[in-house]
Short mmCIF file of C-alpha atoms and ligand atoms in Angstrom, two decimals:
data_model
loop_
_atom_site.label_atom_id
_atom_site.label_comp_id
_atom_site.label_asym_id
_atom_site.label_seq_id
_atom_site.Cartn_x
_atom_site.Cartn_y
_atom_site.Cartn_z
CA MET A 1 70.19 -16.84 7.80
CA ILE A 2 68.77 -14.32 5.79
CA SER A 3 71.48 -12.22 3.52
CA ALA A 4 71.24 -8.44 2.14
CA LYS A 5 71.04 -10.38 -1.12
CA ASP A 6 67.53 -11.66 -0.11
CA PHE A 7 66.42 -8.33 -0.82
CA ILE A 8 67.53 -7.69 -4.27
CA PRO A 9 64.13 -8.13 -6.54
CA SER A 10 64.54 -10.46 -9.55
CA LYS A 11 61.38 -9.24 -11.81
CA TYR A 12 58.62 -7.32 -11.06
CA THR A 13 55.36 -8.68 -11.87
CA HIS A 14 53.12 -5.65 -12.35
CA SER A 15 53.77 -1.73 -13.83
CA VAL A 16 52.54 1.54 -12.02
CA GLU A 17 52.53 5.04 -14.00
CA LYS A 18 52.19 7.24 -11.35
CA GLY A 19 50.46 7.55 -7.73
CA ASN A 20 51.20 8.94 -4.13
CA PHE A 21 51.37 6.99 -0.71
CA GLN A 22 51.44 8.56 2.43
CA TRP A 23 53.03 6.97 5.66
CA SER A 24 53.84 8.34 9.14
CA ALA A 25 56.85 6.98 11.18
CA PRO A 26 57.72 7.53 14.87
CA SER A 27 61.11 8.41 16.36
CA ASN A 28 62.21 6.13 18.87
CA ILE A 29 64.80 5.79 21.92
CA ALA A 30 67.39 3.44 22.45
CA LEU A 31 67.92 1.90 26.08
CA VAL A 32 70.91 -0.51 24.86
CA LYS A 33 72.57 2.34 22.49
CA TYR A 34 74.01 1.83 18.61
CA TRP A 35 77.77 3.55 18.99
CA GLY A 36 80.12 2.24 16.42
CA LYS A 37 79.54 0.38 12.99
CA LYS A 38 81.23 -1.36 10.38
CA ASP A 39 80.72 -0.52 6.65
CA ASN A 40 77.13 -0.83 4.64
CA GLN A 41 75.75 0.63 7.95
CA ILE A 42 76.02 -2.79 9.91
CA PRO A 43 76.09 -2.18 13.75
CA ALA A 44 79.23 -2.98 15.88
CA ASN A 45 76.62 -4.00 18.77
CA PRO A 46 73.02 -4.94 19.17
CA SER A 47 70.53 -2.22 20.25
CA VAL A 48 67.03 -1.86 21.41
CA SER A 49 64.72 0.94 21.55
CA PHE A 50 61.18 2.09 22.32
CA THR A 51 59.36 3.09 19.68
CA LEU A 52 57.57 6.48 20.51
CA ASN A 53 54.15 7.50 19.80
CA ASN A 54 53.71 11.48 19.32
CA CYS A 55 57.19 12.34 17.64
CA LYS A 56 57.02 11.40 14.21
CA THR A 57 57.40 12.43 10.49
CA ILE A 58 54.98 12.30 7.84
CA THR A 59 55.90 11.88 4.48
CA LYS A 60 53.83 12.11 1.26
CA LEU A 61 55.73 10.11 -1.56
CA ALA A 62 54.42 11.50 -4.92
CA PHE A 63 55.81 9.42 -8.11
CA ALA A 64 55.22 9.37 -11.80
CA LYS A 65 56.74 7.16 -14.51
CA LYS A 66 59.56 9.08 -16.54
CA ASP A 67 59.32 9.05 -20.33
CA ILE A 68 62.45 7.11 -21.52
CA SER A 69 61.05 6.68 -25.06
CA PRO A 70 64.15 7.51 -27.55
CA GLU A 71 62.22 10.41 -29.11
CA VAL A 72 62.57 12.20 -25.86
CA SER A 73 65.86 11.28 -24.52
CA GLY A 74 67.95 13.83 -24.17
CA SER A 75 64.94 15.80 -22.76
CA LEU A 76 64.84 17.22 -19.32
CA ASN A 77 63.12 14.26 -18.21
CA VAL A 78 66.46 11.91 -18.62
CA THR A 79 68.57 12.56 -16.06
CA GLY A 80 71.51 10.24 -16.58
CA ASN A 81 73.03 9.00 -13.26
CA ASN A 82 71.03 11.11 -11.19
CA PHE A 83 67.89 10.53 -9.33
CA SER A 84 65.25 12.80 -10.05
CA PHE A 85 63.41 14.18 -7.19
CA ASP A 86 61.65 17.16 -5.56
CA LEU A 87 62.00 17.43 -1.91
CA LEU A 88 59.64 19.83 -0.11
CA PHE A 89 59.60 20.37 3.79
CA GLU A 90 56.18 21.55 4.89
CA GLY A 91 55.25 22.09 1.57
CA GLN A 92 58.34 24.36 1.03
CA PRO A 93 61.29 23.60 -1.34
CA LYS A 94 64.37 22.71 0.72
CA GLU A 95 67.40 21.91 -1.18
CA ASP A 96 69.63 21.52 1.97
CA PHE A 97 68.06 17.94 2.56
CA LYS A 98 68.38 17.15 -0.98
CA PRO A 99 72.04 15.63 -0.50
CA LYS A 100 71.04 13.26 2.13
CA ILE A 101 68.16 12.04 -0.20
CA GLN A 102 70.40 11.83 -3.08
CA LYS A 103 73.06 9.68 -0.75
CA PHE A 104 70.25 7.78 0.60
CA LEU A 105 69.02 6.73 -3.15
CA GLU A 106 72.30 5.79 -4.32
CA ARG A 107 72.52 3.43 -1.24
CA ILE A 108 69.27 1.73 -1.72
CA GLU A 109 69.27 1.72 -5.67
CA ILE A 110 70.36 -2.13 -5.59
CA TYR A 111 67.49 -2.85 -3.83
CA LEU A 112 64.92 -0.82 -5.35
CA PRO A 113 65.86 -1.45 -8.74
CA PHE A 114 62.85 1.00 -10.44
CA LEU A 115 64.51 4.60 -8.65
CA LYS A 116 65.55 5.94 -11.90
CA ASP A 117 62.37 5.12 -13.80
CA TYR A 118 60.15 7.62 -11.68
CA HIS A 119 60.22 11.20 -10.81
CA PHE A 120 59.30 11.43 -7.06
CA THR A 121 57.92 14.16 -5.11
CA ILE A 122 58.79 13.85 -1.45
CA ASP A 123 56.88 16.12 0.78
CA THR A 124 57.78 15.51 4.41
CA GLU A 125 56.71 17.01 7.97
CA ASN A 126 57.62 16.69 11.66
CA THR A 127 54.97 16.46 14.56
CA PHE A 128 57.97 18.28 16.79
CA PRO A 129 59.24 21.59 16.36
CA HIS A 130 62.25 21.42 13.50
CA SER A 131 64.44 23.36 16.14
CA SER A 132 63.74 20.96 18.79
CA GLY A 133 67.21 19.18 18.44
CA ILE A 134 65.48 16.18 17.99
CA ALA A 135 66.88 14.07 15.34
CA SER A 136 64.19 13.64 12.70
CA SER A 137 66.43 11.17 10.69
CA ALA A 138 65.29 7.84 12.35
CA SER A 139 61.49 8.91 11.82
CA GLY A 140 62.40 10.91 8.43
CA MET A 141 64.09 7.82 6.56
CA ALA A 142 62.04 5.24 8.34
CA ALA A 143 58.91 7.01 6.91
CA LEU A 144 60.36 7.49 3.10
CA ALA A 145 61.34 3.67 3.50
CA MET A 146 57.79 2.83 4.17
CA ASN A 147 56.24 4.99 1.09
CA LEU A 148 59.05 3.37 -1.46
CA MET A 149 58.16 -0.18 -0.09
CA SER A 150 54.56 0.73 -0.76
CA LEU A 151 55.56 1.54 -4.49
CA GLU A 152 57.66 -2.01 -4.65
CA LYS A 153 54.24 -3.51 -3.16
CA ALA A 154 52.19 -1.67 -5.97
CA LEU A 155 55.05 -3.39 -8.53
CA ASN A 156 55.34 -7.06 -6.75
CA PRO A 157 51.67 -7.38 -5.15
CA GLU A 158 52.25 -10.89 -3.94
CA MET A 159 55.26 -9.88 -1.25
CA THR A 160 54.82 -10.84 2.07
CA GLU A 161 53.93 -8.52 5.17
CA GLU A 162 57.46 -10.25 6.62
CA TYR A 163 59.06 -9.31 3.64
CA PHE A 164 57.66 -6.01 3.67
CA TYR A 165 58.49 -4.50 7.05
CA GLN A 166 61.93 -6.45 7.15
CA LYS A 167 63.02 -4.73 3.67
CA ALA A 168 61.78 -1.63 4.75
CA SER A 169 63.75 -1.21 7.80
CA LEU A 170 66.95 -2.69 6.03
CA LEU A 171 66.39 0.62 3.18
CA ALA A 172 65.80 2.83 6.65
CA ARG A 173 68.72 1.40 7.97
CA LEU A 174 70.76 2.42 4.84
CA GLY A 175 69.36 6.04 5.66
CA SER A 176 70.00 5.94 9.30
CA GLY A 177 71.15 3.26 11.41
CA SER A 178 68.80 4.01 14.07
CA ALA A 179 65.57 4.36 11.65
CA CYS A 180 65.66 0.85 11.39
CA ARG A 181 63.98 0.73 14.63
CA SER A 182 61.14 2.92 13.67
CA VAL A 183 59.19 1.03 11.56
CA LYS A 184 57.38 -1.90 13.55
CA GLY A 185 56.50 -2.82 16.88
CA GLN A 186 57.01 -1.08 20.40
CA VAL A 187 60.30 -2.87 21.27
CA VAL A 188 62.67 -3.20 18.79
CA VAL A 189 66.12 -4.83 18.48
CA TRP A 190 68.45 -4.48 15.78
CA GLY A 191 71.84 -6.27 15.66
CA ASN A 192 72.60 -10.05 16.22
CA HIS A 193 72.11 -11.00 19.88
CA ALA A 194 72.66 -14.75 20.59
CA ASN A 195 69.39 -14.86 22.73
CA ILE A 196 67.24 -13.26 20.66
CA THR A 197 65.43 -15.17 17.94
CA GLY A 198 65.39 -13.59 14.79
CA SER A 199 67.22 -10.70 15.77
CA SER A 200 69.62 -9.50 12.64
CA ASP A 201 72.54 -6.76 11.70
CA LEU A 202 70.22 -5.93 8.28
CA PHE A 203 66.85 -5.02 10.18
CA GLY A 204 65.33 -4.18 13.28
CA VAL A 205 62.72 -7.15 14.58
CA GLU A 206 59.80 -6.68 17.27
CA PHE A 207 61.49 -7.67 20.64
CA PRO A 208 60.04 -11.34 20.55
CA ASN A 209 59.76 -12.34 24.25
CA ALA A 210 57.39 -11.34 26.94
CA ILE A 211 57.24 -8.10 28.00
CA HIS A 212 55.63 -7.34 31.95
CA ALA A 213 52.88 -5.08 32.02
CA ASN A 214 54.90 -2.41 33.93
CA PHE A 215 56.16 -1.39 30.23
CA LYS A 216 52.65 -0.97 28.87
CA ASN A 217 52.32 2.65 27.84
CA PHE A 218 55.73 3.19 29.12
CA GLN A 219 56.43 7.38 29.05
CA ASP A 220 59.15 9.47 27.74
CA THR A 221 58.97 12.97 28.32
CA ILE A 222 61.92 14.61 26.43
CA LEU A 223 63.58 17.72 27.98
CA LEU A 224 64.69 19.78 25.26
CA VAL A 225 67.90 21.45 27.30
CA ASP A 226 70.11 22.62 24.04
CA LYS A 227 68.44 23.23 20.78
CA GLY A 228 71.18 24.16 18.73
CA GLU A 229 73.32 22.72 16.08
CA LYS A 230 74.99 19.95 17.49
CA GLN A 231 79.33 20.29 17.45
CA VAL A 232 79.60 16.41 16.49
CA SER A 233 77.33 14.65 14.29
CA SER A 234 76.45 11.12 15.13
CA THR A 235 77.82 9.81 11.71
CA ILE A 236 81.55 11.33 12.94
CA GLY A 237 80.67 10.06 16.77
CA HIS A 238 80.28 6.32 15.43
CA ASP A 239 83.52 6.68 13.31
CA LEU A 240 85.36 7.42 16.28
CA MET A 241 84.61 3.94 17.60
CA HIS A 242 87.36 2.90 15.24
CA ASN A 243 90.49 2.54 17.07
CA HIS A 244 88.47 3.82 20.21
CA PRO A 245 90.49 2.31 23.55
CA PHE A 246 87.70 1.08 24.90
CA ALA A 247 85.81 -0.18 21.84
CA GLU A 248 86.02 -4.03 22.20
CA ARG A 249 84.98 -3.93 25.82
CA ARG A 250 81.75 -1.85 25.10
CA PHE A 251 80.56 -3.66 22.33
CA ALA A 252 80.61 -6.69 24.67
CA GLN A 253 79.09 -4.68 27.45
CA ALA A 254 75.78 -3.85 24.97
CA HIS A 255 75.37 -7.67 24.42
CA GLU A 256 75.54 -8.36 28.25
CA ASN A 257 73.16 -5.58 29.06
CA LEU A 258 70.74 -6.58 26.16
CA ASP A 259 71.15 -10.21 27.70
CA GLN A 260 69.91 -8.69 31.29
CA LEU A 261 67.20 -6.63 29.53
CA ILE A 262 65.46 -9.76 28.35
CA SER A 263 64.58 -10.66 32.04
CA ILE A 264 63.73 -7.65 33.04
CA PHE A 265 61.52 -7.01 30.54
CA GLU A 266 60.06 -10.57 31.57
CA SER A 267 59.66 -9.79 35.26
CA GLY A 268 59.22 -6.12 35.31
CA ASN A 269 62.02 -5.40 37.62
CA LEU A 270 62.25 -1.33 37.30
CA ASP A 271 65.16 -1.36 39.63
CA GLU A 272 67.36 -3.43 37.53
CA PHE A 273 65.93 -1.57 34.05
CA ILE A 274 66.74 2.15 35.68
CA LYS A 275 70.61 0.59 36.32
CA ILE A 276 70.99 -0.51 32.69
CA VAL A 277 69.25 2.20 31.05
CA GLU A 278 71.15 5.06 32.87
CA SER A 279 74.28 3.16 32.43
CA GLU A 280 73.73 2.72 28.93
CA ALA A 281 73.23 6.62 28.55
CA LEU A 282 76.09 7.33 30.55
CA THR A 283 78.32 5.02 28.77
CA LEU A 284 77.53 6.37 25.29
CA HIS A 285 78.54 10.04 26.20
CA ALA A 286 81.72 8.38 28.13
CA MET A 287 82.60 6.75 24.60
CA MET A 288 82.62 9.88 23.39
CA MET A 289 84.39 11.81 26.23
CA THR A 290 87.05 9.05 25.35
CA SER A 291 87.25 9.30 21.67
CA MET A 292 90.29 10.97 19.88
CA PRO A 293 89.47 13.92 19.38
CA TYR A 294 87.02 13.79 22.27
CA PHE A 295 84.04 15.68 22.93
CA ILE A 296 81.29 16.65 25.27
CA LEU A 297 77.48 16.81 23.92
CA MET A 298 75.86 16.96 27.31
CA LYS A 299 75.08 20.88 28.69
CA PRO A 300 75.20 22.09 32.44
CA ASN A 301 71.33 21.72 32.50
CA THR A 302 71.68 17.57 31.09
CA LEU A 303 73.89 17.38 34.56
CA GLU A 304 71.51 19.51 36.94
CA ILE A 305 68.84 17.35 35.43
CA ILE A 306 70.23 14.02 36.10
CA ASN A 307 71.01 14.87 39.81
CA ALA A 308 67.55 16.27 39.93
CA ILE A 309 66.18 12.78 38.99
CA TRP A 310 68.27 11.12 41.12
CA LYS A 311 67.35 13.20 44.14
CA PHE A 312 63.62 12.79 43.46
CA ARG A 313 64.02 9.18 43.03
CA ASN A 314 65.98 8.63 46.11
CA GLU A 315 63.51 10.51 48.12
CA THR A 316 60.17 9.31 46.71
CA LYS A 317 61.20 5.98 45.70
CA ILE A 318 59.41 6.34 42.30
CA PRO A 319 60.82 4.38 39.59
CA VAL A 320 61.58 7.27 37.24
CA CYS A 321 64.94 7.29 35.27
CA PHE A 322 66.65 9.04 32.28
CA THR A 323 68.77 8.31 29.04
CA LEU A 324 70.42 10.47 26.80
CA ASP A 325 70.98 10.04 22.89
CA ALA A 326 73.68 11.95 21.08
CA GLY A 327 72.84 15.37 22.68
CA ALA A 328 72.16 17.46 25.57
CA ASN A 329 68.52 16.83 26.00
CA VAL A 330 67.20 14.25 28.16
CA HIS A 331 64.55 11.94 28.18
CA VAL A 332 62.89 11.32 31.30
CA LEU A 333 61.24 7.79 31.28
CA TYR A 334 58.79 6.18 33.76
CA PRO A 335 55.89 3.88 33.94
CA GLN A 336 52.39 5.54 33.47
CA ASN A 337 50.92 4.97 36.76
CA VAL A 338 53.21 7.56 38.05
CA ALA A 339 52.87 9.59 35.02
CA GLU A 340 50.75 12.56 37.57
CA LYS A 341 53.43 12.54 40.02
CA VAL A 342 56.53 12.38 37.69
CA LEU A 343 54.80 15.35 35.68
CA GLN A 344 54.49 17.34 38.56
CA PHE A 345 58.13 16.80 39.38
CA ILE A 346 59.15 18.07 35.62
CA LYS A 347 56.69 21.20 36.27
CA ASN A 348 58.19 22.05 39.25
CA GLU A 349 62.01 21.08 39.25
CA LEU A 350 62.99 20.49 35.76
CA VAL A 351 61.28 22.82 33.82
CA GLY A 352 63.89 25.68 34.42
CA TYR A 353 66.47 23.80 32.98
CA CYS A 354 64.85 23.50 29.62
CA GLN A 355 65.57 25.83 27.02
CA ASN A 356 62.33 27.96 27.07
CA GLY A 357 60.74 25.82 29.30
CA GLN A 358 60.39 23.13 26.21
CA TYR A 359 59.75 19.65 26.89
CA ILE A 360 57.58 17.08 24.73
CA CYS A 361 55.38 14.18 26.45
CA ASP A 362 55.58 11.12 24.71
CA GLU A 363 55.10 7.21 25.06
CA ILE A 364 55.65 3.91 23.67
CA GLY A 365 53.93 3.63 20.26
CA ASN A 366 53.53 0.76 17.72
CA GLY A 367 55.69 2.14 14.71
CA ALA A 368 54.99 3.48 11.07
CA VAL A 369 51.40 3.87 9.83
CA LEU A 370 49.98 4.09 6.12
CA ILE A 371 47.99 7.20 5.93
C1 DP6 B 1 73.33 7.77 20.03
O1 DP6 B 1 71.46 6.22 14.02
O2 DP6 B 1 71.83 8.89 14.22
O3 DP6 B 1 70.63 7.90 18.55
O4 DP6 B 1 73.53 5.60 11.63
O5 DP6 B 1 74.84 7.36 11.36
O6 DP6 B 1 72.79 7.81 10.78
P1 DP6 B 1 73.84 7.10 11.70
O7 DP6 B 1 73.83 7.19 12.93
P2 DP6 B 1 72.41 7.19 13.88
O8 DP6 B 1 72.64 7.17 15.63
C2 DP6 B 1 71.76 7.01 16.45
C3 DP6 B 1 72.97 6.59 17.73
C4 DP6 B 1 72.00 6.89 19.26
C5 DP6 B 1 71.93 5.68 19.87
C6 DP6 B 1 70.69 4.99 19.28
O9 DP6 B 1 69.91 5.38 18.61
O10 DP6 B 1 70.46 3.93 19.14
#
């Protein structure tokens, strides 16, 4: 079995003075949810997600080797225990993002021992409005991890593609758990599952089994219900699964639901798909409501939308369903062949529940891309 130690490099064969890379990485939407974790960002249960196509982060990483010759030690170039980096968001310096990146670099330094040899300029932007309430941590951490792996590959060109992507996902995981599912593949599993070959707690893997044509170009329209700052961060929410009265049963349920999805992906049974996906969304929020302290991230309009989707589905038999992440926004999921009817329904009946009428049309995508 692969262990985290396998990703600690022994030595590099090449040296690189300076250069830059640019990667885009998408967001993803979980069908079976990751909620609860152990030390080192190890998930308490396996999860599976659709990779998105349009909601992404584009990050350029410029790097230049620091001069660490004895004559200049003590100069500004030598930063001791600190990593040396500038952070730009949409071209402007963004000090508020730096502590999160600093923490990320600390966590991954053991896997990338060259980090303190370079000064980095990280220039990042999102394709979705930053006030949309859409979490950019998954796409953002994945895009940064891809860039750092490109640099490691330049130092060690012999690295295999498998190692490159596994390690990119492992690094992304250490930035934000769900980010490890934003690296490669349309349907990505993260976390050990007895019946999914290659699944791992350390990194996300492409779902290895058959996927029915019903899921090809699957649509996700994200309804922006509330763009405000969340009252409780995901990190705190995960933590509240420790000593949670329903935690063990919930973790077991995630394994069972993933098991069911294996056959649903193969058969293309959308009625069964809907049952699992909606139950997962509501269970996630039920865990929040039954934590101590308890909290609610849904808003009245979240419930209005859920009820409208149920009514529409009952009346039309169109296989459209919802899922939620850790917030009030609603992801509306449906196959491509009903896209026209569902979009009409969204425009007629759901847009009124969105803040400033805003929604984002997305669909299943392939993962990170080197630009
Ligand atoms: C509800 O990945 O944001 O979206 O690992 O603390 O950064 P950290 O948490 P994060 O949690 C995401 C939780 C979720 C479900 C999911 O994406 O599986």
